[in-house]
mmCIF file of C-alpha atoms in Angstrom:
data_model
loop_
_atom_site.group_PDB
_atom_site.id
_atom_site.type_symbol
_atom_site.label_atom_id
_atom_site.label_comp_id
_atom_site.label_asym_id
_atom_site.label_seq_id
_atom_site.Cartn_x
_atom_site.Cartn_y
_atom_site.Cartn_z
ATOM 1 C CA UNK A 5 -88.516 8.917 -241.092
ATOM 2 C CA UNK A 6 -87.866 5.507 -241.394
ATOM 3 C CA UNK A 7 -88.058 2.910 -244.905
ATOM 4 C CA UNK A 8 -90.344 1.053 -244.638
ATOM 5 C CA UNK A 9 -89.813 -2.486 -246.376
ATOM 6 C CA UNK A 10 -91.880 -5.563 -246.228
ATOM 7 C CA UNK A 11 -90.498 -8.756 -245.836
ATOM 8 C CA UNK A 12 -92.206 -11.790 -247.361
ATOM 9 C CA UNK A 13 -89.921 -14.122 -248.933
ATOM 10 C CA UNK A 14 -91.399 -16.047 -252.187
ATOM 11 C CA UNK A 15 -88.896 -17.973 -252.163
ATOM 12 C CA UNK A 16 -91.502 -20.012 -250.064
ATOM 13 C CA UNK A 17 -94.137 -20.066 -252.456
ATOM 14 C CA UNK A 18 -93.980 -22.424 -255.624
ATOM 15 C CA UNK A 19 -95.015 -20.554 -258.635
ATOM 16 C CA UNK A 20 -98.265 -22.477 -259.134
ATOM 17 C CA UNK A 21 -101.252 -20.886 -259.246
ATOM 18 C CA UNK A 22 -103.619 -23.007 -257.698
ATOM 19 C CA UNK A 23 -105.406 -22.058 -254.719
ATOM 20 C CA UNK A 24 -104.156 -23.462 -251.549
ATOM 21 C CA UNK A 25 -102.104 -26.057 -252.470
ATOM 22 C CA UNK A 26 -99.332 -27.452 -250.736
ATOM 23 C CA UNK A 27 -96.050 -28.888 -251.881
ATOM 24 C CA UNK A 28 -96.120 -32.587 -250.311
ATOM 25 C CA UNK A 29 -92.805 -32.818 -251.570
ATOM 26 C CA UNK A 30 -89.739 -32.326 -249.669
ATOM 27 C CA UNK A 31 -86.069 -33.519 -250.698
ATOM 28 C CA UNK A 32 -82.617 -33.060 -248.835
ATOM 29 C CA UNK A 33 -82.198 -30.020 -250.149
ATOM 30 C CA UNK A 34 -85.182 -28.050 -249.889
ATOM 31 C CA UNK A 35 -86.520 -29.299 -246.103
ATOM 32 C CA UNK A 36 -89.008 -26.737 -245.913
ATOM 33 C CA UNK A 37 -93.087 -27.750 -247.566
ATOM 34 C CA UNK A 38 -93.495 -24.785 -250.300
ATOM 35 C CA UNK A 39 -96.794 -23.320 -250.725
ATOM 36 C CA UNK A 40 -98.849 -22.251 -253.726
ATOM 37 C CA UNK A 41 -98.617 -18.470 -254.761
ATOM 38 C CA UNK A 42 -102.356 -18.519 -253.660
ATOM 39 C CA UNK A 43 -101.702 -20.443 -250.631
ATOM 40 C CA UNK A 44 -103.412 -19.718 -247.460
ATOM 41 C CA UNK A 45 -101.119 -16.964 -246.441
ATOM 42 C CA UNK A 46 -101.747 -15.400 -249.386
ATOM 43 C CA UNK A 47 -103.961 -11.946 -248.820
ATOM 44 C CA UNK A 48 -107.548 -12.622 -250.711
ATOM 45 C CA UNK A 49 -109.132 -10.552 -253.423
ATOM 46 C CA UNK A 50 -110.810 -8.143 -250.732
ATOM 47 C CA UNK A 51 -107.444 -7.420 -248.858
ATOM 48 C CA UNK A 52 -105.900 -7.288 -252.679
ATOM 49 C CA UNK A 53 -108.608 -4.367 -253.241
ATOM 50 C CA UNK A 54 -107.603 -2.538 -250.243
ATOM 51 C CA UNK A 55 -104.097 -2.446 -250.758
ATOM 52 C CA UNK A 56 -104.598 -0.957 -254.213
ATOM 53 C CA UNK A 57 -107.115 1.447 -253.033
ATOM 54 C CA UNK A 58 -104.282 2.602 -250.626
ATOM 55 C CA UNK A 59 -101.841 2.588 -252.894
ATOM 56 C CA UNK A 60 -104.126 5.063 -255.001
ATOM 57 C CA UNK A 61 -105.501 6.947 -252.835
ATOM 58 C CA UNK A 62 -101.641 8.196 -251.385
ATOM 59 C CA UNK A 63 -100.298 8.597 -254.994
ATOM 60 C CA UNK A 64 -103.372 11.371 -255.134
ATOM 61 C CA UNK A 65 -102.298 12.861 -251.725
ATOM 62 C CA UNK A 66 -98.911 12.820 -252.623
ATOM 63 C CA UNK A 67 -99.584 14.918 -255.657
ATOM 64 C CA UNK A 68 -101.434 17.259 -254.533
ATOM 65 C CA UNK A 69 -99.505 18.221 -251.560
ATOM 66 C CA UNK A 70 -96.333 18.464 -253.858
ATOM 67 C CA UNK A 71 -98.287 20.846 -255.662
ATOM 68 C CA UNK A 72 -98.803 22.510 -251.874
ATOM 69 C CA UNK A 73 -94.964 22.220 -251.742
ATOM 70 C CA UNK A 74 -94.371 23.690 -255.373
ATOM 71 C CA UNK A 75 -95.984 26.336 -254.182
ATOM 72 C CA UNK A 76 -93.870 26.817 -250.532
ATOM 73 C CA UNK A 77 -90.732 26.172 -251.734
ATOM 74 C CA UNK A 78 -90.988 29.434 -254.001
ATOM 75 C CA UNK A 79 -91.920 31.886 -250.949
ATOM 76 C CA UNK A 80 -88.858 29.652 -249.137
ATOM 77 C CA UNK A 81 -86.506 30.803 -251.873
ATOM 78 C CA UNK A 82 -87.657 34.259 -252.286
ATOM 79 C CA UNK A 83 -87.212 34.595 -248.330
ATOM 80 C CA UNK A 84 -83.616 33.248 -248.517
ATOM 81 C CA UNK A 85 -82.646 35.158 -251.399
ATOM 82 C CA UNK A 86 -82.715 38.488 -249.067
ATOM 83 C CA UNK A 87 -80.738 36.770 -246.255
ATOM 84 C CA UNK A 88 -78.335 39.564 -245.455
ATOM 85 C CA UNK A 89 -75.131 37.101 -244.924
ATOM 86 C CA UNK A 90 -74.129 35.233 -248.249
ATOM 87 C CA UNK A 91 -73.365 31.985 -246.395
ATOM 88 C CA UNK A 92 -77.175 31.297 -245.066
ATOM 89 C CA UNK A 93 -78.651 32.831 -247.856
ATOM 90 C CA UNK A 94 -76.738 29.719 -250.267
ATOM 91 C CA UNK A 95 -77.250 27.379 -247.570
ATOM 92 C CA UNK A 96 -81.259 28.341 -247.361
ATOM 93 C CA UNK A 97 -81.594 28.041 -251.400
ATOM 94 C CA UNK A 98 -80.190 24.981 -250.993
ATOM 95 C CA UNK A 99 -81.984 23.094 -248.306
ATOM 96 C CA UNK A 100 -85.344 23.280 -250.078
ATOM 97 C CA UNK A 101 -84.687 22.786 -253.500
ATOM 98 C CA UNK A 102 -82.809 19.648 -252.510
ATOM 99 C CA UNK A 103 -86.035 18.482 -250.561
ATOM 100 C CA UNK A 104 -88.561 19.546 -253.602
ATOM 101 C CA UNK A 105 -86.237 17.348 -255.806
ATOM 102 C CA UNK A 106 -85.728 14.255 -253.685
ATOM 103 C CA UNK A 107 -90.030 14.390 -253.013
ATOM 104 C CA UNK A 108 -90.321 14.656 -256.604
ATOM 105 C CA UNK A 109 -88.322 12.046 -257.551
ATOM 106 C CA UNK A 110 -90.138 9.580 -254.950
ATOM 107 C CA UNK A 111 -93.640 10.739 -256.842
ATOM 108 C CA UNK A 112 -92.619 9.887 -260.008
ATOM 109 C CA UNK A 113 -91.051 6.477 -258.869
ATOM 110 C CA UNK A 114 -94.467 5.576 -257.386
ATOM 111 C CA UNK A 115 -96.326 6.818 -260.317
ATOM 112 C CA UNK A 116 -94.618 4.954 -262.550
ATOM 113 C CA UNK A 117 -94.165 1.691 -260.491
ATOM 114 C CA UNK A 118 -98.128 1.938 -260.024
ATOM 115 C CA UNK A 119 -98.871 2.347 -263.652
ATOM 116 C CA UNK A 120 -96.770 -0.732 -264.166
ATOM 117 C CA UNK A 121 -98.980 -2.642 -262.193
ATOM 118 C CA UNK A 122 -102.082 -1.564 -263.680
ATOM 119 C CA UNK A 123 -100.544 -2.806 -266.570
ATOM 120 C CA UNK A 124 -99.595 -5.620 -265.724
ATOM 121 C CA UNK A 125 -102.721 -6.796 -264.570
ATOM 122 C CA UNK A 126 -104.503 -5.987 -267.512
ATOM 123 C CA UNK A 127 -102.580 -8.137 -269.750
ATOM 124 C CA UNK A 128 -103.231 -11.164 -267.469
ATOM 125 C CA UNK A 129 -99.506 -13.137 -267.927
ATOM 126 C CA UNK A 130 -99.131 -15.997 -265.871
ATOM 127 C CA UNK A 131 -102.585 -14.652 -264.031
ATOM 128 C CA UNK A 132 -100.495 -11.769 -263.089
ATOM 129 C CA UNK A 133 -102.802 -9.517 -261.134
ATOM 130 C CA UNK A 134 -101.292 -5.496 -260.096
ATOM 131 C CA UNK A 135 -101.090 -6.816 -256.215
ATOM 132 C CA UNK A 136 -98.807 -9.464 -257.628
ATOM 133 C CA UNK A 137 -96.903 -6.832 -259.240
ATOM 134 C CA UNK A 138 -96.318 -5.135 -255.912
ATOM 135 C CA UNK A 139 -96.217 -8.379 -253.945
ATOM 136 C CA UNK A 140 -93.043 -9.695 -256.171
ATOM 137 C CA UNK A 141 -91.763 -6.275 -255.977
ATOM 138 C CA UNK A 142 -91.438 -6.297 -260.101
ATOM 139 C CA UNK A 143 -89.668 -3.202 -260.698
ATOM 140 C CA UNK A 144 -87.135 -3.179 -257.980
ATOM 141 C CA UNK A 145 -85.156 -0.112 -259.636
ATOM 142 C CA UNK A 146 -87.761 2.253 -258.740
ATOM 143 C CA UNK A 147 -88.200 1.156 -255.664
ATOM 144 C CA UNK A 148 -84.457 1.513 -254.912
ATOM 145 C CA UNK A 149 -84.510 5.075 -256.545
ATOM 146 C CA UNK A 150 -88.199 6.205 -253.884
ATOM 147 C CA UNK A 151 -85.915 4.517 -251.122
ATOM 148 C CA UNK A 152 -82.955 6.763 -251.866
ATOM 149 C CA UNK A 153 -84.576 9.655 -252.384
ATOM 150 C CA UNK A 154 -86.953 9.522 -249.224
ATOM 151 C CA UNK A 155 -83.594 9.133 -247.040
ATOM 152 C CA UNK A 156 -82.069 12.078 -248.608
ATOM 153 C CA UNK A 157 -85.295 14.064 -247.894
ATOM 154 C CA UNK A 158 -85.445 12.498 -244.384
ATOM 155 C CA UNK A 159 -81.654 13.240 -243.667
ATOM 156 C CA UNK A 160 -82.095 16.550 -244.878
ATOM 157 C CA UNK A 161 -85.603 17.403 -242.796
ATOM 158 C CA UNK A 162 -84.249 15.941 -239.365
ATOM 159 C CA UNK A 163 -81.355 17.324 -240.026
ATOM 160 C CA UNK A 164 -82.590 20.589 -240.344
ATOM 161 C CA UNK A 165 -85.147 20.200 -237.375
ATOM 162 C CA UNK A 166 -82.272 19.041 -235.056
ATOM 163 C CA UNK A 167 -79.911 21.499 -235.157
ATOM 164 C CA UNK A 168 -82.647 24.182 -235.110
ATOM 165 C CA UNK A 169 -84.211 22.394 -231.828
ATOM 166 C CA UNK A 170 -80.230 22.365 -230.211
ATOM 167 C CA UNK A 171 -79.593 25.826 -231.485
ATOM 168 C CA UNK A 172 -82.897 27.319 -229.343
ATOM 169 C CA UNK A 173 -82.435 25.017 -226.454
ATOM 170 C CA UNK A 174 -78.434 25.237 -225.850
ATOM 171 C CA UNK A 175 -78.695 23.026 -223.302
ATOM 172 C CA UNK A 176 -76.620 20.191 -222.894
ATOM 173 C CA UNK A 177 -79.126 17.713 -221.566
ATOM 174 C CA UNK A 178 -81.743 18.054 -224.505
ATOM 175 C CA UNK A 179 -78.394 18.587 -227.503
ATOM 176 C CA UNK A 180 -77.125 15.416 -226.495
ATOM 177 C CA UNK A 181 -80.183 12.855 -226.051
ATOM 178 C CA UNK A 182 -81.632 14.565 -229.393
ATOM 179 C CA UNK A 183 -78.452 14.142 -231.949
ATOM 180 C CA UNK A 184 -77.506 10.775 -230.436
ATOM 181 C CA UNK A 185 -81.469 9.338 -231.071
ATOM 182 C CA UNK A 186 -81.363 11.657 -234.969
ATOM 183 C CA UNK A 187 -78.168 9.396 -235.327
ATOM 184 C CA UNK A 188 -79.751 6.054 -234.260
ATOM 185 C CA UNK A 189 -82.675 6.786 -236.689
ATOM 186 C CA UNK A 190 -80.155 7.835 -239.268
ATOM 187 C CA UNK A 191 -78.684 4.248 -239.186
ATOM 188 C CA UNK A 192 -81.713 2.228 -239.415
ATOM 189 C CA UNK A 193 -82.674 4.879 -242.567
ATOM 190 C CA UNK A 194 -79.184 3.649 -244.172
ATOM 191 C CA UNK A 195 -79.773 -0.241 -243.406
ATOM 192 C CA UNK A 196 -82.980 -0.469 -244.971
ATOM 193 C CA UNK A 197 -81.873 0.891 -248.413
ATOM 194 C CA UNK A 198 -78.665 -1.519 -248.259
ATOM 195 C CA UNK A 199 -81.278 -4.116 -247.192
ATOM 196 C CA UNK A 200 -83.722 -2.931 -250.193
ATOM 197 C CA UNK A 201 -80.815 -2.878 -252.839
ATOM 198 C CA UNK A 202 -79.861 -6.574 -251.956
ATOM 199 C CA UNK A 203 -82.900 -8.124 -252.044
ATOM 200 C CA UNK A 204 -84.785 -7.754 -255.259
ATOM 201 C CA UNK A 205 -88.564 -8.780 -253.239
ATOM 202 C CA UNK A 206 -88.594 -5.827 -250.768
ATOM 203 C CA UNK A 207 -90.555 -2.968 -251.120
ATOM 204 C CA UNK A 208 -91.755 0.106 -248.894
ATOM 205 C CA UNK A 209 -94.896 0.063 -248.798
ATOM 206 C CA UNK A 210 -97.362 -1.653 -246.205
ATOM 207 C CA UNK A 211 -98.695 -4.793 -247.783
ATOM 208 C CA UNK A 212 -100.882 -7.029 -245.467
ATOM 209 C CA UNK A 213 -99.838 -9.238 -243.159
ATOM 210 C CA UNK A 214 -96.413 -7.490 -242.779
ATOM 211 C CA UNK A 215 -94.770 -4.934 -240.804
ATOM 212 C CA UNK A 216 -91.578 -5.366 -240.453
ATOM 213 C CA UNK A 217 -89.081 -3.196 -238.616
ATOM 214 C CA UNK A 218 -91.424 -1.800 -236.388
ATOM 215 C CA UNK A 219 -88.991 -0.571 -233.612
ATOM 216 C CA UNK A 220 -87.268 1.148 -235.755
ATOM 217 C CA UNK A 221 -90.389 3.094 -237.150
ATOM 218 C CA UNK A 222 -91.308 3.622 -233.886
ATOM 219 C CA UNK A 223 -87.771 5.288 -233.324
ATOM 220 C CA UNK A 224 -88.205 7.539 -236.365
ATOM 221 C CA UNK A 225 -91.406 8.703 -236.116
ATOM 222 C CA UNK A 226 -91.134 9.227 -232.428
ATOM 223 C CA UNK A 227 -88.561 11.759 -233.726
ATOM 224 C CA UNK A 228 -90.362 13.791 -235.426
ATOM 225 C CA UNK A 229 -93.074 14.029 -232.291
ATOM 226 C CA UNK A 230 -89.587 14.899 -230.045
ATOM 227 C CA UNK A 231 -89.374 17.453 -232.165
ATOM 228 C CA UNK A 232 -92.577 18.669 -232.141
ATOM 229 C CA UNK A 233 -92.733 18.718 -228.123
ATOM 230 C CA UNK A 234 -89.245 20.494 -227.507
ATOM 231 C CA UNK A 235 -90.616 23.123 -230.060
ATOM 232 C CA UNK A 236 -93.863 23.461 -228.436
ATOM 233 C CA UNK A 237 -91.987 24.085 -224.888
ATOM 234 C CA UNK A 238 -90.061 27.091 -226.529
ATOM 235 C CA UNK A 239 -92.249 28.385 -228.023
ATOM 236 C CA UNK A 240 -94.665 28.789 -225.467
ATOM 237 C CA UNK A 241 -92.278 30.290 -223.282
ATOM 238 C CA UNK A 242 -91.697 32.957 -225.910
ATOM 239 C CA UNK A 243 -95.119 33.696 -225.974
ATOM 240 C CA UNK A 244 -95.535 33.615 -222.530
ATOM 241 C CA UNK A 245 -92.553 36.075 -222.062
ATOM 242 C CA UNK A 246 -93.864 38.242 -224.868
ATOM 243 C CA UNK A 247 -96.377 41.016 -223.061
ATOM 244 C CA UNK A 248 -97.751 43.421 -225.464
ATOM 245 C CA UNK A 249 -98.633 40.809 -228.314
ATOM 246 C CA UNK A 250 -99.440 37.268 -229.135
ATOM 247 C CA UNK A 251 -98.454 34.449 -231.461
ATOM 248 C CA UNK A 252 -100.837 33.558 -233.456
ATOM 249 C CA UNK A 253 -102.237 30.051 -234.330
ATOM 250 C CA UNK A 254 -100.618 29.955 -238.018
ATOM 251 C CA UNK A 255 -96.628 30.839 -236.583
ATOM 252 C CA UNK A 256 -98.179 28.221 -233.549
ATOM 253 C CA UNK A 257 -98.391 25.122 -236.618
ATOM 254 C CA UNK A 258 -95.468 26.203 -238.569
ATOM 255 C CA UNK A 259 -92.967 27.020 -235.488
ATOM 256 C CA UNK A 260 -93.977 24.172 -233.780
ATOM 257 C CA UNK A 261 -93.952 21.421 -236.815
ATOM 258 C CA UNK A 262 -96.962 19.971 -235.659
ATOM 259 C CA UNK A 263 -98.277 18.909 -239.005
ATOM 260 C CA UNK A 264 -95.382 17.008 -239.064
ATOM 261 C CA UNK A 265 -95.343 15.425 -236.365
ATOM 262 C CA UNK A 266 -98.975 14.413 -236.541
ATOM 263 C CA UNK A 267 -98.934 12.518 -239.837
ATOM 264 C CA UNK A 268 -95.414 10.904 -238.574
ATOM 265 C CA UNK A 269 -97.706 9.420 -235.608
ATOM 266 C CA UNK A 270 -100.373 8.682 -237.827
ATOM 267 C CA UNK A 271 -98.049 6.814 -240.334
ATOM 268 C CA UNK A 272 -96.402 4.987 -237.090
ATOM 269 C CA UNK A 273 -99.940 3.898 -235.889
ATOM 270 C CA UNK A 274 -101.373 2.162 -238.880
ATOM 271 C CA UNK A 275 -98.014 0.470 -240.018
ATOM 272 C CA UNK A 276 -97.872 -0.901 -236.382
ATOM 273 C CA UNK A 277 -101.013 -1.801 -236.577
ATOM 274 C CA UNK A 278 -100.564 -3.558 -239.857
ATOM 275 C CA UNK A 279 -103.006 -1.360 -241.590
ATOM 276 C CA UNK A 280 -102.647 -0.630 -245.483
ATOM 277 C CA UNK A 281 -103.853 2.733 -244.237
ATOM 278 C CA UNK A 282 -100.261 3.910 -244.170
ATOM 279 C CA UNK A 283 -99.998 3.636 -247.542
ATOM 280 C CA UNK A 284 -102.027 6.456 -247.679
ATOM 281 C CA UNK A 285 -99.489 8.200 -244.981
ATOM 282 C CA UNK A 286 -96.469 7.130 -246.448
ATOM 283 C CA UNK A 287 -96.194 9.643 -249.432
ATOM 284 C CA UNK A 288 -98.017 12.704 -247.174
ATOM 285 C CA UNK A 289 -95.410 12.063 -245.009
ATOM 286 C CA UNK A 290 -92.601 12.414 -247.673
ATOM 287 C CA UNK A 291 -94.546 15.774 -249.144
ATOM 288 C CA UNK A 292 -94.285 17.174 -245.602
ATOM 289 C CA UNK A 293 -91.249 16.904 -244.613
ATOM 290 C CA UNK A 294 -90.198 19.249 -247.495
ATOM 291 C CA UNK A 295 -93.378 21.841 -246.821
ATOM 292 C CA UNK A 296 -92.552 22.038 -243.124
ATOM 293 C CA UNK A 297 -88.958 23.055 -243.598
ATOM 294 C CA UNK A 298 -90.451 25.739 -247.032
ATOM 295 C CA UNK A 299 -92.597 26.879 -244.338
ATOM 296 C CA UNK A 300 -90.285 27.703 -241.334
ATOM 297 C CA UNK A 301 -88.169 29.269 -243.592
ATOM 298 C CA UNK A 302 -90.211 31.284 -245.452
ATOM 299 C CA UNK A 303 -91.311 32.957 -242.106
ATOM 300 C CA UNK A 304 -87.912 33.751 -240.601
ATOM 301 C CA UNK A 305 -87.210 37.100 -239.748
ATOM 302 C CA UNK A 306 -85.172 38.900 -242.291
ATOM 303 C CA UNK A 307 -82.620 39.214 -239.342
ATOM 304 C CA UNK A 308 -79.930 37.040 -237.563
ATOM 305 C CA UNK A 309 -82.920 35.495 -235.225
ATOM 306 C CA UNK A 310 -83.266 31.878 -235.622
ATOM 307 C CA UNK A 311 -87.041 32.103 -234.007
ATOM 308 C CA UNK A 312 -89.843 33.791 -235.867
ATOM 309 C CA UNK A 313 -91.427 34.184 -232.855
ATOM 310 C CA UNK A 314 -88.527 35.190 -230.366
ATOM 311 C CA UNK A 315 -89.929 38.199 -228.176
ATOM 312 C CA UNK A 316 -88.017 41.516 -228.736
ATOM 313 C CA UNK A 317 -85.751 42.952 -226.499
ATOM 314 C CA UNK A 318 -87.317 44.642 -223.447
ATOM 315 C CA UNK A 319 -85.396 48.197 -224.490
ATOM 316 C CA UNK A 320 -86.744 47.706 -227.974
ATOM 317 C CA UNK A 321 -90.505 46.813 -227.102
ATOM 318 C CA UNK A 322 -90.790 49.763 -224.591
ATOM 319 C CA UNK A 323 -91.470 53.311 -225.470
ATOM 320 C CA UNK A 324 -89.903 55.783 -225.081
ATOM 321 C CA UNK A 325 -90.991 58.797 -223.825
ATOM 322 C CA UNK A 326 -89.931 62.367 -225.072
ATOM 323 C CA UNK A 327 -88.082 64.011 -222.155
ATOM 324 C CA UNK A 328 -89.798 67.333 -221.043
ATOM 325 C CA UNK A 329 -88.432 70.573 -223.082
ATOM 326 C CA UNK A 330 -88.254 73.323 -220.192
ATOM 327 C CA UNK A 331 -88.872 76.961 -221.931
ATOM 328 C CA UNK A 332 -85.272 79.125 -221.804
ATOM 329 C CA UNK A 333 -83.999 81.115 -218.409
ATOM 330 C CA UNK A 334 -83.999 84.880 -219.002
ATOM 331 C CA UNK A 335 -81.088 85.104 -216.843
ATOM 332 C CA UNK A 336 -79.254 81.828 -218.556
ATOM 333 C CA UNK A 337 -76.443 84.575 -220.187
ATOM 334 C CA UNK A 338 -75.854 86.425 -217.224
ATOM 335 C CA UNK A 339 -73.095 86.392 -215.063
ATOM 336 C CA UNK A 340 -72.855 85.561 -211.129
ATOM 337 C CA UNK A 341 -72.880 89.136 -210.628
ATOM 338 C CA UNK A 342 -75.352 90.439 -212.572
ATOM 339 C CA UNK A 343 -77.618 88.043 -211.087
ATOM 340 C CA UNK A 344 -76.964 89.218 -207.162
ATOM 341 C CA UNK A 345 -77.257 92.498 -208.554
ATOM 342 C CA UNK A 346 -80.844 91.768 -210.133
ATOM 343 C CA UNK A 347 -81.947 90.116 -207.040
ATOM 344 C CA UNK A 348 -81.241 93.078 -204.922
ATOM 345 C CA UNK A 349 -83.190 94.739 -206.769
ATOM 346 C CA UNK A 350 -85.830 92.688 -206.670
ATOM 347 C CA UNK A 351 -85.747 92.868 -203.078
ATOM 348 C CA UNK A 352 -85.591 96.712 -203.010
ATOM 349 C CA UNK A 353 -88.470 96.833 -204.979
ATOM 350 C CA UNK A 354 -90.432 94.453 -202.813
ATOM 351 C CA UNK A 355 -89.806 95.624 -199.625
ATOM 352 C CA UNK A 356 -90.716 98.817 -200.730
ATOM 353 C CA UNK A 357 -94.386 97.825 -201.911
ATOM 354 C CA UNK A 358 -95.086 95.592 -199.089
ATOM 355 C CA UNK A 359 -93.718 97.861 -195.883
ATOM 356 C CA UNK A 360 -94.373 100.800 -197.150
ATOM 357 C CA UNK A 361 -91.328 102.268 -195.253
ATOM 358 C CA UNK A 362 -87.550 103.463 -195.730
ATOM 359 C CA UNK A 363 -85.822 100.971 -197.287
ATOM 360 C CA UNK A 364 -82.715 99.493 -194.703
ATOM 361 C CA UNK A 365 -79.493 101.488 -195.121
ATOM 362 C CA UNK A 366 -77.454 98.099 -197.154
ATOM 363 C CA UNK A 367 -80.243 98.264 -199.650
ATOM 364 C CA UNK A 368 -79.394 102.480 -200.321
ATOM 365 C CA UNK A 369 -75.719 101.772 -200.466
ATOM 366 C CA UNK A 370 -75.855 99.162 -203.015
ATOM 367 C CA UNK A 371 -78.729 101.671 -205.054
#
């Protein structure tokens, strides 16, 4: 998942207040006209009221689905902790409490940044309003803290989601393509939080009339839909070669990190489209990364499988049918000779019912 930052330089923008006013001023050393803080680039009140209503409305989603992931990272741990081989069992404890932490510490940043705002705004300084707050990027400690923790959860999640993916395809042509575009989006994760911690006026959140970096949000997020369509594929052939039951639709959304995949393209549609909806996205997005990875964990097989949903064996999934007990031979202890002997005998007694006549001179010798 890529950071999103927002680029609008106020270095541009004298500090004066009024309303459209332009600098007709220009010496040697300054060239370019400034314009007034309220100048005509400047969003108005309704835009103002949008952006805030976004930025509220995803601090709400984001806590309630880390209350969702609260909840999935304890059936996570309790699913590693009976991992039979110590060194998945540490590694599997450690994977989601790193992603629970790192989504916890971007909700706090953004609740506290927020609250700043609101604050801000209240006391009117210098006709200070909370969009201004965001728009000067104010606090620029928290938002380096939410950028560093949303690439270690992002590292961590595609991470996690890549290796699976190679480990289930082992195929060269899909292992190779897939780690070299995790790595590109890797890269672009790591220059926006250098870019963020060098400029003081960058944020991550949409604010109108900027979207900047878009390729490389498209990169990121068409990850996690990569992901999403390679998992699909195997799954569905494990289904398909799976005869005598089905996967349900639950191991379907969880196996197949669509959830995932869907808010990633829903995040990469309205900040390309310059929407503050994706402020709205931006911390769901964060929430989920850590659920989806609780979630395929938590339903692993206690067993060296790495797919839930990998069919069984064929000798396994047939049964097996109780070979036919065949009642004892009376003449199983008997030897060779005793048995000619006994059917002799039998004959003797045969021939003698049926014909009805002297019995053949061999059969009177051996009597």
């Amino acid at each position: 998942m890529s950071l999103i930052t927002q680029t609008y330089s106020t270095s541009t923008f004298s500090a004066v207040p009024s309303a459209g006013v332009v600098s007709s001023t220009a010496s040697a050393d300054s060239p370019v006209a400034t314009y007034g803080l309220d100048g005509p680039w400047f969003p108005n009140a309704s835009l103002q009221s949008s952006f805030m209503n976004s930025v509220t409305a995803g601090l709400f989603m984001g806590a309630v689905l880390l209350g969702v992931h609260t909840i999935t990272l304890g059936h996570a741990l309790v699913s590693a902790w009976h991992r039979k081989a110590a060194r998945d069992r540490w590694l599997l404890l450690a994977v989601p409490s790193a992603l629970w932490f790192a989504s916890l510490i971007y909700e706090i940043c953004s609740i506290v940044f927020t609250n700043q705002a609101w604050e801000a705004g209240q006391e009117g300084i210098n006709s200070r309003t909370p969009f201004r707050y965001f728009w000067n990027n104010s606090n620029p400690d928290l938002t380096l803290a939410s950028a560093a923790a949303l690439l270690v959860s992002t590292v961590i999640a595609d991470g996690f989601l890549c290796v699976r993916t190679v480990a289930l395809w082992k195929t060269l042509w899909v292992s190779i393509p897939l780690v070299l575009v995790t790595l590109f989006a890797y890269g672009w994760d790591v220059v926006q939080v250098v870019y963020i911690a060098n400029e003081s006026n960058e944020g991550l959140l949409a604010i109108p009339y900027e979207s900047t970096f878009i390729a490389p949000v498209i990169t990121a997020q068409s990850l996690h839909a990569i992901f999403a369509i390679l998992l699909v594929s195997r799954v569905a052939t494990a289904d398909h070669k799976t005869e005598t039951r089905r996967i349900s639709a639950k191991k379907w959304l969880i196996e197949t990190v669509l959830p995932y995949a869907l808010i990633s393209v829903l995040f990469m549609g309205t900040y390309c489209g310059s929407s503050v909806a994706a402020n709205v996205f931006l911390p769901m997005l964060v929430q989920t990364q850590g659920i989806t990875i609780d979630l395929l964990i938590a339903h692993r097989k206690r067993r060296d499988g790495f797919l839930a949903v990998e069919p069984e064996d064929a000798a396994s999934a047939t049964m097996q049918l109780p070979a036919p007990v065949q009642a004892p031979s009376t003449t199983s202890g008997m030897s060779d000779t005793e048995k000619l002997t006994l059917a002799v005998m039998a004959s003797k007694w045969e021939y003698g019912l049926d014909k009805k006549e002297p019995l053949p001179p061999q059969y009177s010798e051996s009597a």
